[in-house]
Amino acid sequence: EAKRNGRNRFEYFTEQMGELAAKRRMIENDLREAISCRQLKLYYQPITNNQHQHIIGYEALMRWHHPEKGMIMPMDFIPIAEETGLIHSLGAYALHEACREAASWQDGQSVAVNLSPMQFKNSALVSVVEAALKESGLAPHRLEVEITESVLLDNTSVNIDILQKLKALGVRIALDDFGTGYSSLSYLRSFPFDKIKIDKSFINDMKDSREALAIIRAITGMSRSLDIQITAEGVESNEQFERLKEEGCTLFQGYYFGRPQPSEDRLKEF
Ligand code: C2E
Ligand code: MG
Ligand code: MG
Ligand code: MG
């Protein structure tokens, strides 16, 4: 204890940084192995329309079943995968796996896969999507990709070109986490998105925050004139569901309808 008090704040700070760096290195090493050892698994969360329990598709969300640490959530490994470049193999894995599993679904539901902005830096992205569709036999209209607005922020024309090629394959494109980041409405003019997903923070805040509700209204109002579907993320109660319906949201996703589940458990909740 005396020893600890004797040290200055900077030493303490650098020690913490060292621990953080070590933790990152460990995750990085383990993640390499996780990809080859199939410890990464996609969980599927239902997306419903305004008829409450009518499922129109699923979002694929990555989970890491670590042999010692148990389940690790995306926020604890996706950023590291992005920093280290591992996101390219992880992303290709997600596309192949989601298409393969969705192709086996008897009910013909569609699947949405998250793409990292980093994946747009690799010119192979379009051919990876094409290969995933071809190998699985999944009809392209059953695949949706979710991107965030940062994809439109830099390398705009190159990235829009990639989005157009994906769309030409027949894949649908959704703009995820809308309302966070820069959220310029002009993004919606730069590419014909099929869907906009309102970030769950707005759904969470809408009851107590007039600003959150005003933003939800602005997005749904605009979507009506642009003919874009609006998904509300993070819907946790019937009260939120009813309110969001009134505000003009057309699609819904959240714990109220179902949690992310492995493919084999997908239909058990309903
Ligand atoms: P996202 O794409 O916005 O996904 C929605 C997140 O909200 C998911 O978190 C989901 O589990 C969570 N969620 C859904 N309903 C509710 C609810 O009612 N309440 C609350 N509090 N949360 C809800 P998750 O699975 O932890 O994923 C976090 C983020 O990690 C995702 O956000 C996505 O950006 C990223 N991610 C997940 N899987 C992948 C992947 O395969 N590739 C890439 N590049 N990113 C992924
Ligand atoms: Mg998403
Ligand atoms: Mg989202
Ligand atoms: Mg989100």
CSV table of C-alpha atoms and ligand atoms in Angstrom, one decimal:
chain,number,residue,atom,x,y,z
A,1,GLU,CA,0.0,0.0,0.0
A,2,ALA,CA,2.8,2.4,1.0
A,3,LYS,CA,4.5,1.5,-2.3
A,4,ARG,CA,1.4,2.3,-4.2
A,5,ASN,CA,1.0,5.7,-2.5
A,6,GLY,CA,4.6,6.5,-3.2
A,7,ARG,CA,4.1,6.3,-6.9
A,8,ASN,CA,3.0,9.2,-9.0
A,9,ARG,CA,-0.2,9.3,-11.0
A,10,PHE,CA,1.6,9.0,-14.3
A,11,GLU,CA,3.2,5.7,-13.3
A,12,TYR,CA,-0.2,4.4,-12.2
A,13,PHE,CA,-1.7,5.6,-15.4
A,14,THR,CA,0.9,3.9,-17.6
A,15,GLU,CA,0.5,0.7,-15.6
A,16,GLN,CA,-3.2,0.8,-16.3
A,17,MET,CA,-2.5,1.4,-20.0
A,18,GLY,CA,-0.1,-1.5,-20.0
A,19,GLU,CA,-2.8,-3.8,-18.6
A,20,LEU,CA,-5.2,-2.6,-21.2
A,21,ALA,CA,-2.7,-3.2,-23.9
A,22,ALA,CA,-2.0,-6.7,-22.6
A,23,LYS,CA,-5.7,-7.5,-22.5
A,24,ARG,CA,-6.1,-6.3,-26.1
A,25,ARG,CA,-3.1,-8.4,-27.2
A,26,MET,CA,-4.6,-11.4,-25.5
A,27,ILE,CA,-8.0,-10.9,-27.2
A,28,GLU,CA,-6.2,-10.3,-30.5
A,29,ASN,CA,-4.3,-13.6,-30.2
A,30,ASP,CA,-7.3,-15.5,-29.0
A,31,LEU,CA,-9.5,-14.0,-31.8
A,32,ARG,CA,-7.2,-15.3,-34.5
A,33,GLU,CA,-7.7,-18.8,-33.1
A,34,ALA,CA,-11.5,-18.2,-32.5
A,35,ILE,CA,-12.0,-17.6,-36.3
A,36,SER,CA,-10.2,-20.9,-37.2
A,37,CYS,CA,-11.6,-22.9,-34.3
A,38,ARG,CA,-15.2,-21.9,-35.0
A,39,GLN,CA,-15.8,-20.3,-31.6
A,40,LEU,CA,-17.7,-17.5,-33.2
A,41,LYS,CA,-21.4,-18.0,-33.6
A,42,LEU,CA,-24.1,-15.9,-35.0
A,43,TYR,CA,-27.2,-15.3,-33.0
A,44,TYR,CA,-30.4,-14.2,-34.7
A,45,GLN,CA,-32.8,-11.6,-33.4
A,46,PRO,CA,-36.3,-11.3,-35.0
A,47,ILE,CA,-37.5,-8.2,-36.8
A,48,THR,CA,-41.3,-7.9,-36.8
A,49,ASN,CA,-43.8,-5.7,-38.7
A,50,ASN,CA,-46.6,-3.8,-37.0
A,51,GLN,CA,-48.6,-6.9,-36.4
A,52,HIS,CA,-46.6,-7.6,-33.3
A,53,GLN,CA,-45.6,-11.2,-33.7
A,54,HIS,CA,-45.3,-11.3,-37.5
A,55,ILE,CA,-41.6,-11.9,-38.1
A,56,ILE,CA,-40.2,-10.5,-41.4
A,57,GLY,CA,-36.6,-11.4,-40.9
A,58,TYR,CA,-33.6,-11.7,-38.5
A,59,GLU,CA,-30.5,-9.7,-37.7
A,60,ALA,CA,-27.3,-11.8,-37.3
A,61,LEU,CA,-25.3,-10.8,-34.3
A,62,MET,CA,-21.9,-12.3,-33.5
A,63,ARG,CA,-21.1,-14.0,-30.2
A,64,TRP,CA,-17.7,-15.4,-29.2
A,65,HIS,CA,-17.8,-18.5,-27.1
A,66,HIS,CA,-14.4,-18.3,-25.5
A,67,PRO,CA,-13.2,-21.7,-24.1
A,68,GLU,CA,-12.1,-20.0,-20.8
A,69,LYS,CA,-13.8,-16.6,-20.6
A,70,GLY,CA,-17.3,-17.7,-21.7
A,71,MET,CA,-19.4,-15.6,-23.9
A,72,ILE,CA,-17.8,-12.4,-25.2
A,73,MET,CA,-20.0,-9.7,-26.7
A,74,PRO,CA,-19.3,-7.8,-30.0
A,75,MET,CA,-18.3,-4.5,-28.3
A,76,ASP,CA,-15.4,-6.3,-26.6
A,77,PHE,CA,-13.9,-7.8,-29.8
A,78,ILE,CA,-15.3,-6.1,-33.0
A,79,PRO,CA,-13.2,-2.9,-32.3
A,80,ILE,CA,-10.1,-5.0,-31.8
A,81,ALA,CA,-10.8,-7.0,-35.0
A,82,GLU,CA,-11.1,-3.6,-36.8
A,83,GLU,CA,-7.8,-2.3,-35.4
A,84,THR,CA,-5.9,-5.5,-36.3
A,85,GLY,CA,-7.4,-6.2,-39.7
A,86,LEU,CA,-9.0,-9.4,-38.5
A,87,ILE,CA,-12.3,-7.9,-39.3
A,88,HIS,CA,-11.9,-9.0,-42.9
A,89,SER,CA,-11.9,-12.7,-42.1
A,90,LEU,CA,-14.4,-12.2,-39.3
A,91,GLY,CA,-16.7,-10.3,-41.7
A,92,ALA,CA,-16.3,-12.9,-44.5
A,93,TYR,CA,-17.1,-15.6,-42.0
A,94,ALA,CA,-20.3,-13.7,-40.8
A,95,LEU,CA,-21.5,-13.4,-44.4
A,96,HIS,CA,-20.9,-17.0,-45.3
A,97,GLU,CA,-22.3,-18.3,-42.1
A,98,ALA,CA,-25.4,-16.1,-42.1
A,99,CYS,CA,-26.2,-17.1,-45.7
A,100,ARG,CA,-25.6,-20.7,-45.1
A,101,GLU,CA,-27.8,-20.8,-42.0
A,102,ALA,CA,-30.6,-18.7,-43.6
A,103,ALA,CA,-30.6,-20.9,-46.6
A,104,SER,CA,-31.5,-23.8,-44.3
A,105,TRP,CA,-34.5,-22.0,-42.8
A,106,GLN,CA,-37.7,-23.6,-44.0
A,107,ASP,CA,-39.8,-20.5,-43.4
A,108,GLY,CA,-37.8,-18.5,-46.0
A,109,GLN,CA,-37.0,-15.6,-43.7
A,110,SER,CA,-34.4,-13.1,-44.6
A,111,VAL,CA,-31.2,-12.3,-42.7
A,112,ALA,CA,-29.4,-9.0,-42.0
A,113,VAL,CA,-25.6,-9.0,-41.6
A,114,ASN,CA,-23.7,-6.1,-40.1
A,115,LEU,CA,-20.8,-4.7,-42.2
A,116,SER,CA,-17.9,-2.8,-40.6
A,117,PRO,CA,-16.8,0.4,-42.4
A,118,MET,CA,-13.4,-1.3,-42.4
A,119,GLN,CA,-14.7,-3.9,-44.8
A,120,PHE,CA,-15.3,-1.2,-47.4
A,121,LYS,CA,-11.5,-0.7,-47.5
A,122,ASN,CA,-11.1,-4.1,-49.1
A,123,SER,CA,-12.0,-4.2,-52.7
A,124,ALA,CA,-12.9,-7.9,-52.3
A,125,LEU,CA,-16.1,-7.0,-50.4
A,126,VAL,CA,-18.5,-7.4,-53.3
A,127,SER,CA,-17.0,-10.7,-54.4
A,128,VAL,CA,-17.1,-12.0,-50.8
A,129,VAL,CA,-20.9,-11.2,-50.7
A,130,GLU,CA,-21.3,-12.8,-54.1
A,131,ALA,CA,-19.5,-16.0,-53.0
A,132,ALA,CA,-21.5,-16.2,-49.8
A,133,LEU,CA,-24.7,-16.1,-51.9
A,134,LYS,CA,-23.5,-18.5,-54.5
A,135,GLU,CA,-22.1,-21.1,-52.1
A,136,SER,CA,-25.2,-21.1,-49.9
A,137,GLY,CA,-27.7,-20.9,-52.6
A,138,LEU,CA,-29.5,-18.1,-50.7
A,139,ALA,CA,-31.7,-15.9,-52.9
A,140,PRO,CA,-30.1,-12.4,-52.9
A,141,HIS,CA,-33.3,-10.7,-51.8
A,142,ARG,CA,-33.1,-12.7,-48.6
A,143,LEU,CA,-29.8,-11.0,-47.6
A,144,GLU,CA,-29.6,-7.5,-46.2
A,145,VAL,CA,-26.5,-5.7,-45.2
A,146,GLU,CA,-26.4,-3.1,-42.4
A,147,ILE,CA,-24.0,-0.3,-42.7
A,148,THR,CA,-23.4,2.8,-40.6
A,149,GLU,CA,-23.3,6.4,-41.9
A,150,SER,CA,-19.5,6.5,-41.4
A,151,VAL,CA,-19.3,4.5,-44.6
A,152,LEU,CA,-20.6,7.6,-46.4
A,153,LEU,CA,-18.3,10.0,-44.5
A,154,ASP,CA,-15.0,9.2,-46.2
A,155,ASN,CA,-14.2,7.6,-49.6
A,156,THR,CA,-17.8,8.5,-50.3
A,157,SER,CA,-17.8,7.9,-54.0
A,158,VAL,CA,-15.8,4.6,-53.8
A,159,ASN,CA,-18.1,3.3,-51.1
A,160,ILE,CA,-21.3,4.4,-52.9
A,161,ASP,CA,-20.0,2.5,-55.9
A,162,ILE,CA,-19.6,-0.6,-53.7
A,163,LEU,CA,-23.1,-0.2,-52.3
A,164,GLN,CA,-24.5,0.1,-55.8
A,165,LYS,CA,-22.7,-3.1,-56.8
A,166,LEU,CA,-24.2,-4.9,-53.8
A,167,LYS,CA,-27.6,-3.6,-54.7
A,168,ALA,CA,-27.2,-4.8,-58.2
A,169,LEU,CA,-26.7,-8.3,-56.8
A,170,GLY,CA,-30.2,-8.0,-55.4
A,171,VAL,CA,-29.1,-7.5,-51.8
A,172,ARG,CA,-30.9,-4.9,-49.7
A,173,ILE,CA,-29.1,-2.2,-47.8
A,174,ALA,CA,-30.0,-0.8,-44.4
A,175,LEU,CA,-28.6,2.3,-42.7
A,176,ASP,CA,-28.0,1.2,-39.1
A,177,ASP,CA,-27.8,3.2,-35.8
A,178,PHE,CA,-29.3,6.3,-37.5
A,179,GLY,CA,-29.4,9.4,-35.4
A,180,THR,CA,-26.0,8.8,-33.8
A,181,GLY,CA,-22.8,10.1,-35.5
A,182,TYR,CA,-23.3,12.8,-38.0
A,183,SER,CA,-26.7,11.8,-39.2
A,184,SER,CA,-26.9,14.2,-42.0
A,185,LEU,CA,-30.2,13.8,-43.8
A,186,SER,CA,-28.3,14.4,-47.0
A,187,TYR,CA,-26.9,10.9,-46.7
A,188,LEU,CA,-30.3,9.7,-47.7
A,189,ARG,CA,-30.0,11.5,-51.0
A,190,SER,CA,-26.7,10.0,-51.8
A,191,PHE,CA,-27.9,6.4,-51.8
A,192,PRO,CA,-31.3,4.7,-52.1
A,193,PHE,CA,-31.4,2.8,-48.8
A,194,ASP,CA,-34.1,0.2,-48.4
A,195,LYS,CA,-34.3,0.7,-44.6
A,196,ILE,CA,-33.3,3.0,-41.9
A,197,LYS,CA,-32.8,1.7,-38.4
A,198,ILE,CA,-33.3,4.3,-35.7
A,199,ASP,CA,-30.7,3.8,-33.0
A,200,LYS,CA,-32.0,2.2,-29.8
A,201,SER,CA,-30.8,5.2,-27.7
A,202,PHE,CA,-33.7,7.2,-29.1
A,203,ILE,CA,-36.2,4.5,-28.4
A,204,ASN,CA,-34.8,4.3,-24.8
A,205,ASP,CA,-35.0,8.1,-24.3
A,206,MET,CA,-38.3,8.8,-26.1
A,207,LYS,CA,-40.5,8.7,-23.0
A,208,ASP,CA,-38.6,11.4,-21.1
A,209,SER,CA,-36.9,13.3,-23.9
A,210,ARG,CA,-38.8,15.6,-26.2
A,211,GLU,CA,-35.6,15.8,-28.4
A,212,ALA,CA,-35.5,12.1,-28.8
A,213,LEU,CA,-39.1,12.0,-29.8
A,214,ALA,CA,-38.7,14.9,-32.2
A,215,ILE,CA,-35.8,13.1,-33.9
A,216,ILE,CA,-37.9,9.9,-34.3
A,217,ARG,CA,-40.7,12.1,-35.8
A,218,ALA,CA,-38.3,13.8,-38.2
A,219,ILE,CA,-37.0,10.5,-39.4
A,220,THR,CA,-40.4,8.8,-39.9
A,221,GLY,CA,-41.8,11.9,-41.5
A,222,MET,CA,-39.0,12.0,-44.0
A,223,SER,CA,-39.2,8.3,-44.7
A,224,ARG,CA,-42.8,8.6,-45.8
A,225,SER,CA,-41.9,10.9,-48.6
A,226,LEU,CA,-38.8,8.9,-49.5
A,227,ASP,CA,-40.6,5.6,-49.3
A,228,ILE,CA,-38.0,4.0,-47.0
A,229,GLN,CA,-38.9,1.6,-44.2
A,230,ILE,CA,-38.1,2.6,-40.7
A,231,THR,CA,-37.0,0.0,-38.1
A,232,ALA,CA,-37.1,0.9,-34.4
A,233,GLU,CA,-34.2,-0.8,-32.6
A,234,GLY,CA,-34.2,-1.8,-28.9
A,235,VAL,CA,-38.0,-2.0,-28.3
A,236,GLU,CA,-38.4,-3.4,-24.9
A,237,SER,CA,-42.1,-2.8,-24.0
A,238,ASN,CA,-45.6,-2.8,-25.4
A,239,GLU,CA,-45.9,0.9,-24.5
A,240,GLN,CA,-42.9,1.7,-26.7
A,241,PHE,CA,-44.2,-0.5,-29.5
A,242,GLU,CA,-47.6,1.2,-29.6
A,243,ARG,CA,-46.1,4.6,-29.5
A,244,LEU,CA,-43.6,3.9,-32.2
A,245,LYS,CA,-46.4,2.5,-34.4
A,246,GLU,CA,-48.3,5.8,-33.9
A,247,GLU,CA,-45.1,7.7,-34.9
A,248,GLY,CA,-44.9,5.8,-38.2
A,249,CYS,CA,-42.3,3.2,-37.6
A,250,THR,CA,-43.0,0.2,-39.8
A,251,LEU,CA,-40.6,-2.5,-38.5
A,252,PHE,CA,-39.5,-3.4,-34.9
A,253,GLN,CA,-36.7,-5.1,-33.2
A,254,GLY,CA,-36.0,-5.5,-29.5
A,255,TYR,CA,-36.1,-7.8,-26.4
A,256,TYR,CA,-39.9,-7.2,-26.4
A,257,PHE,CA,-40.2,-9.4,-29.5
A,258,GLY,CA,-37.3,-11.7,-28.9
A,259,ARG,CA,-33.6,-11.9,-27.9
A,260,PRO,CA,-30.8,-13.0,-30.2
A,261,GLN,CA,-30.8,-16.8,-30.4
A,262,PRO,CA,-28.7,-19.4,-32.1
A,263,SER,CA,-30.2,-20.5,-35.5
A,264,GLU,CA,-31.4,-23.8,-34.1
A,265,ASP,CA,-33.4,-22.1,-31.3
A,266,ARG,CA,-34.8,-19.4,-33.6
A,267,LEU,CA,-38.4,-20.5,-33.7
A,268,LYS,CA,-38.8,-21.7,-30.1
A,269,GLU,CA,-39.9,-18.4,-28.7
A,270,PHE,CA,-42.9,-18.1,-30.9
B,1,C2E,P1,-26.4,-3.2,-33.9
B,1,C2E,O1,-26.1,-3.7,-35.3
B,1,C2E,O2,-27.0,-1.9,-33.7
B,1,C2E,O3,-27.2,-4.4,-33.2
B,1,C2E,C1,-28.2,-4.1,-32.3
B,1,C2E,C2,-27.7,-4.4,-30.8
B,1,C2E,O4,-28.8,-4.1,-29.9
B,1,C2E,C3,-27.3,-5.8,-30.6
B,1,C2E,O5,-26.2,-5.8,-29.6
B,1,C2E,C4,-28.6,-6.4,-29.9
B,1,C2E,O6,-28.3,-7.5,-29.1
B,1,C2E,C5,-29.0,-5.2,-29.1
B,1,C2E,N1,-30.4,-5.2,-28.8
B,1,C2E,C6,-31.4,-5.7,-29.5
B,1,C2E,N2,-32.6,-5.5,-28.9
B,1,C2E,C7,-32.4,-4.8,-27.7
B,1,C2E,C8,-33.2,-4.3,-26.7
B,1,C2E,O7,-34.4,-4.4,-26.7
B,1,C2E,N3,-32.5,-3.7,-25.7
B,1,C2E,C9,-31.2,-3.5,-25.7
B,1,C2E,N4,-30.6,-2.9,-24.6
B,1,C2E,N5,-30.4,-4.0,-26.6
B,1,C2E,C10,-31.0,-4.6,-27.7
B,1,C2E,P2,-25.0,-6.8,-29.7
B,1,C2E,O8,-25.4,-8.1,-30.2
B,1,C2E,O9,-24.2,-6.7,-28.5
B,1,C2E,O10,-24.2,-6.1,-30.9
B,1,C2E,C11,-23.6,-4.8,-30.7
B,1,C2E,C12,-23.1,-4.3,-32.0
B,1,C2E,O11,-22.0,-5.0,-32.5
B,1,C2E,C13,-24.1,-4.3,-33.2
B,1,C2E,O12,-25.0,-3.2,-33.1
B,1,C2E,C14,-23.1,-4.2,-34.4
B,1,C2E,O13,-22.8,-2.9,-34.6
B,1,C2E,C15,-21.9,-5.0,-33.9
B,1,C2E,N6,-21.9,-6.3,-34.4
B,1,C2E,C16,-22.6,-7.5,-34.0
B,1,C2E,N7,-22.3,-8.5,-34.8
B,1,C2E,C17,-21.5,-8.1,-35.8
B,1,C2E,C18,-20.9,-8.7,-37.0
B,1,C2E,O14,-21.1,-9.8,-37.3
B,1,C2E,N8,-20.1,-7.9,-37.7
B,1,C2E,C19,-19.9,-6.5,-37.4
B,1,C2E,N9,-19.1,-5.8,-38.2
B,1,C2E,N10,-20.5,-5.9,-36.4
B,1,C2E,C20,-21.3,-6.7,-35.6
B,2,MG,MG,-27.1,-3.8,-36.9
B,3,MG,MG,-28.2,-0.9,-34.9
B,4,MG,MG,-26.7,-0.1,-32.4
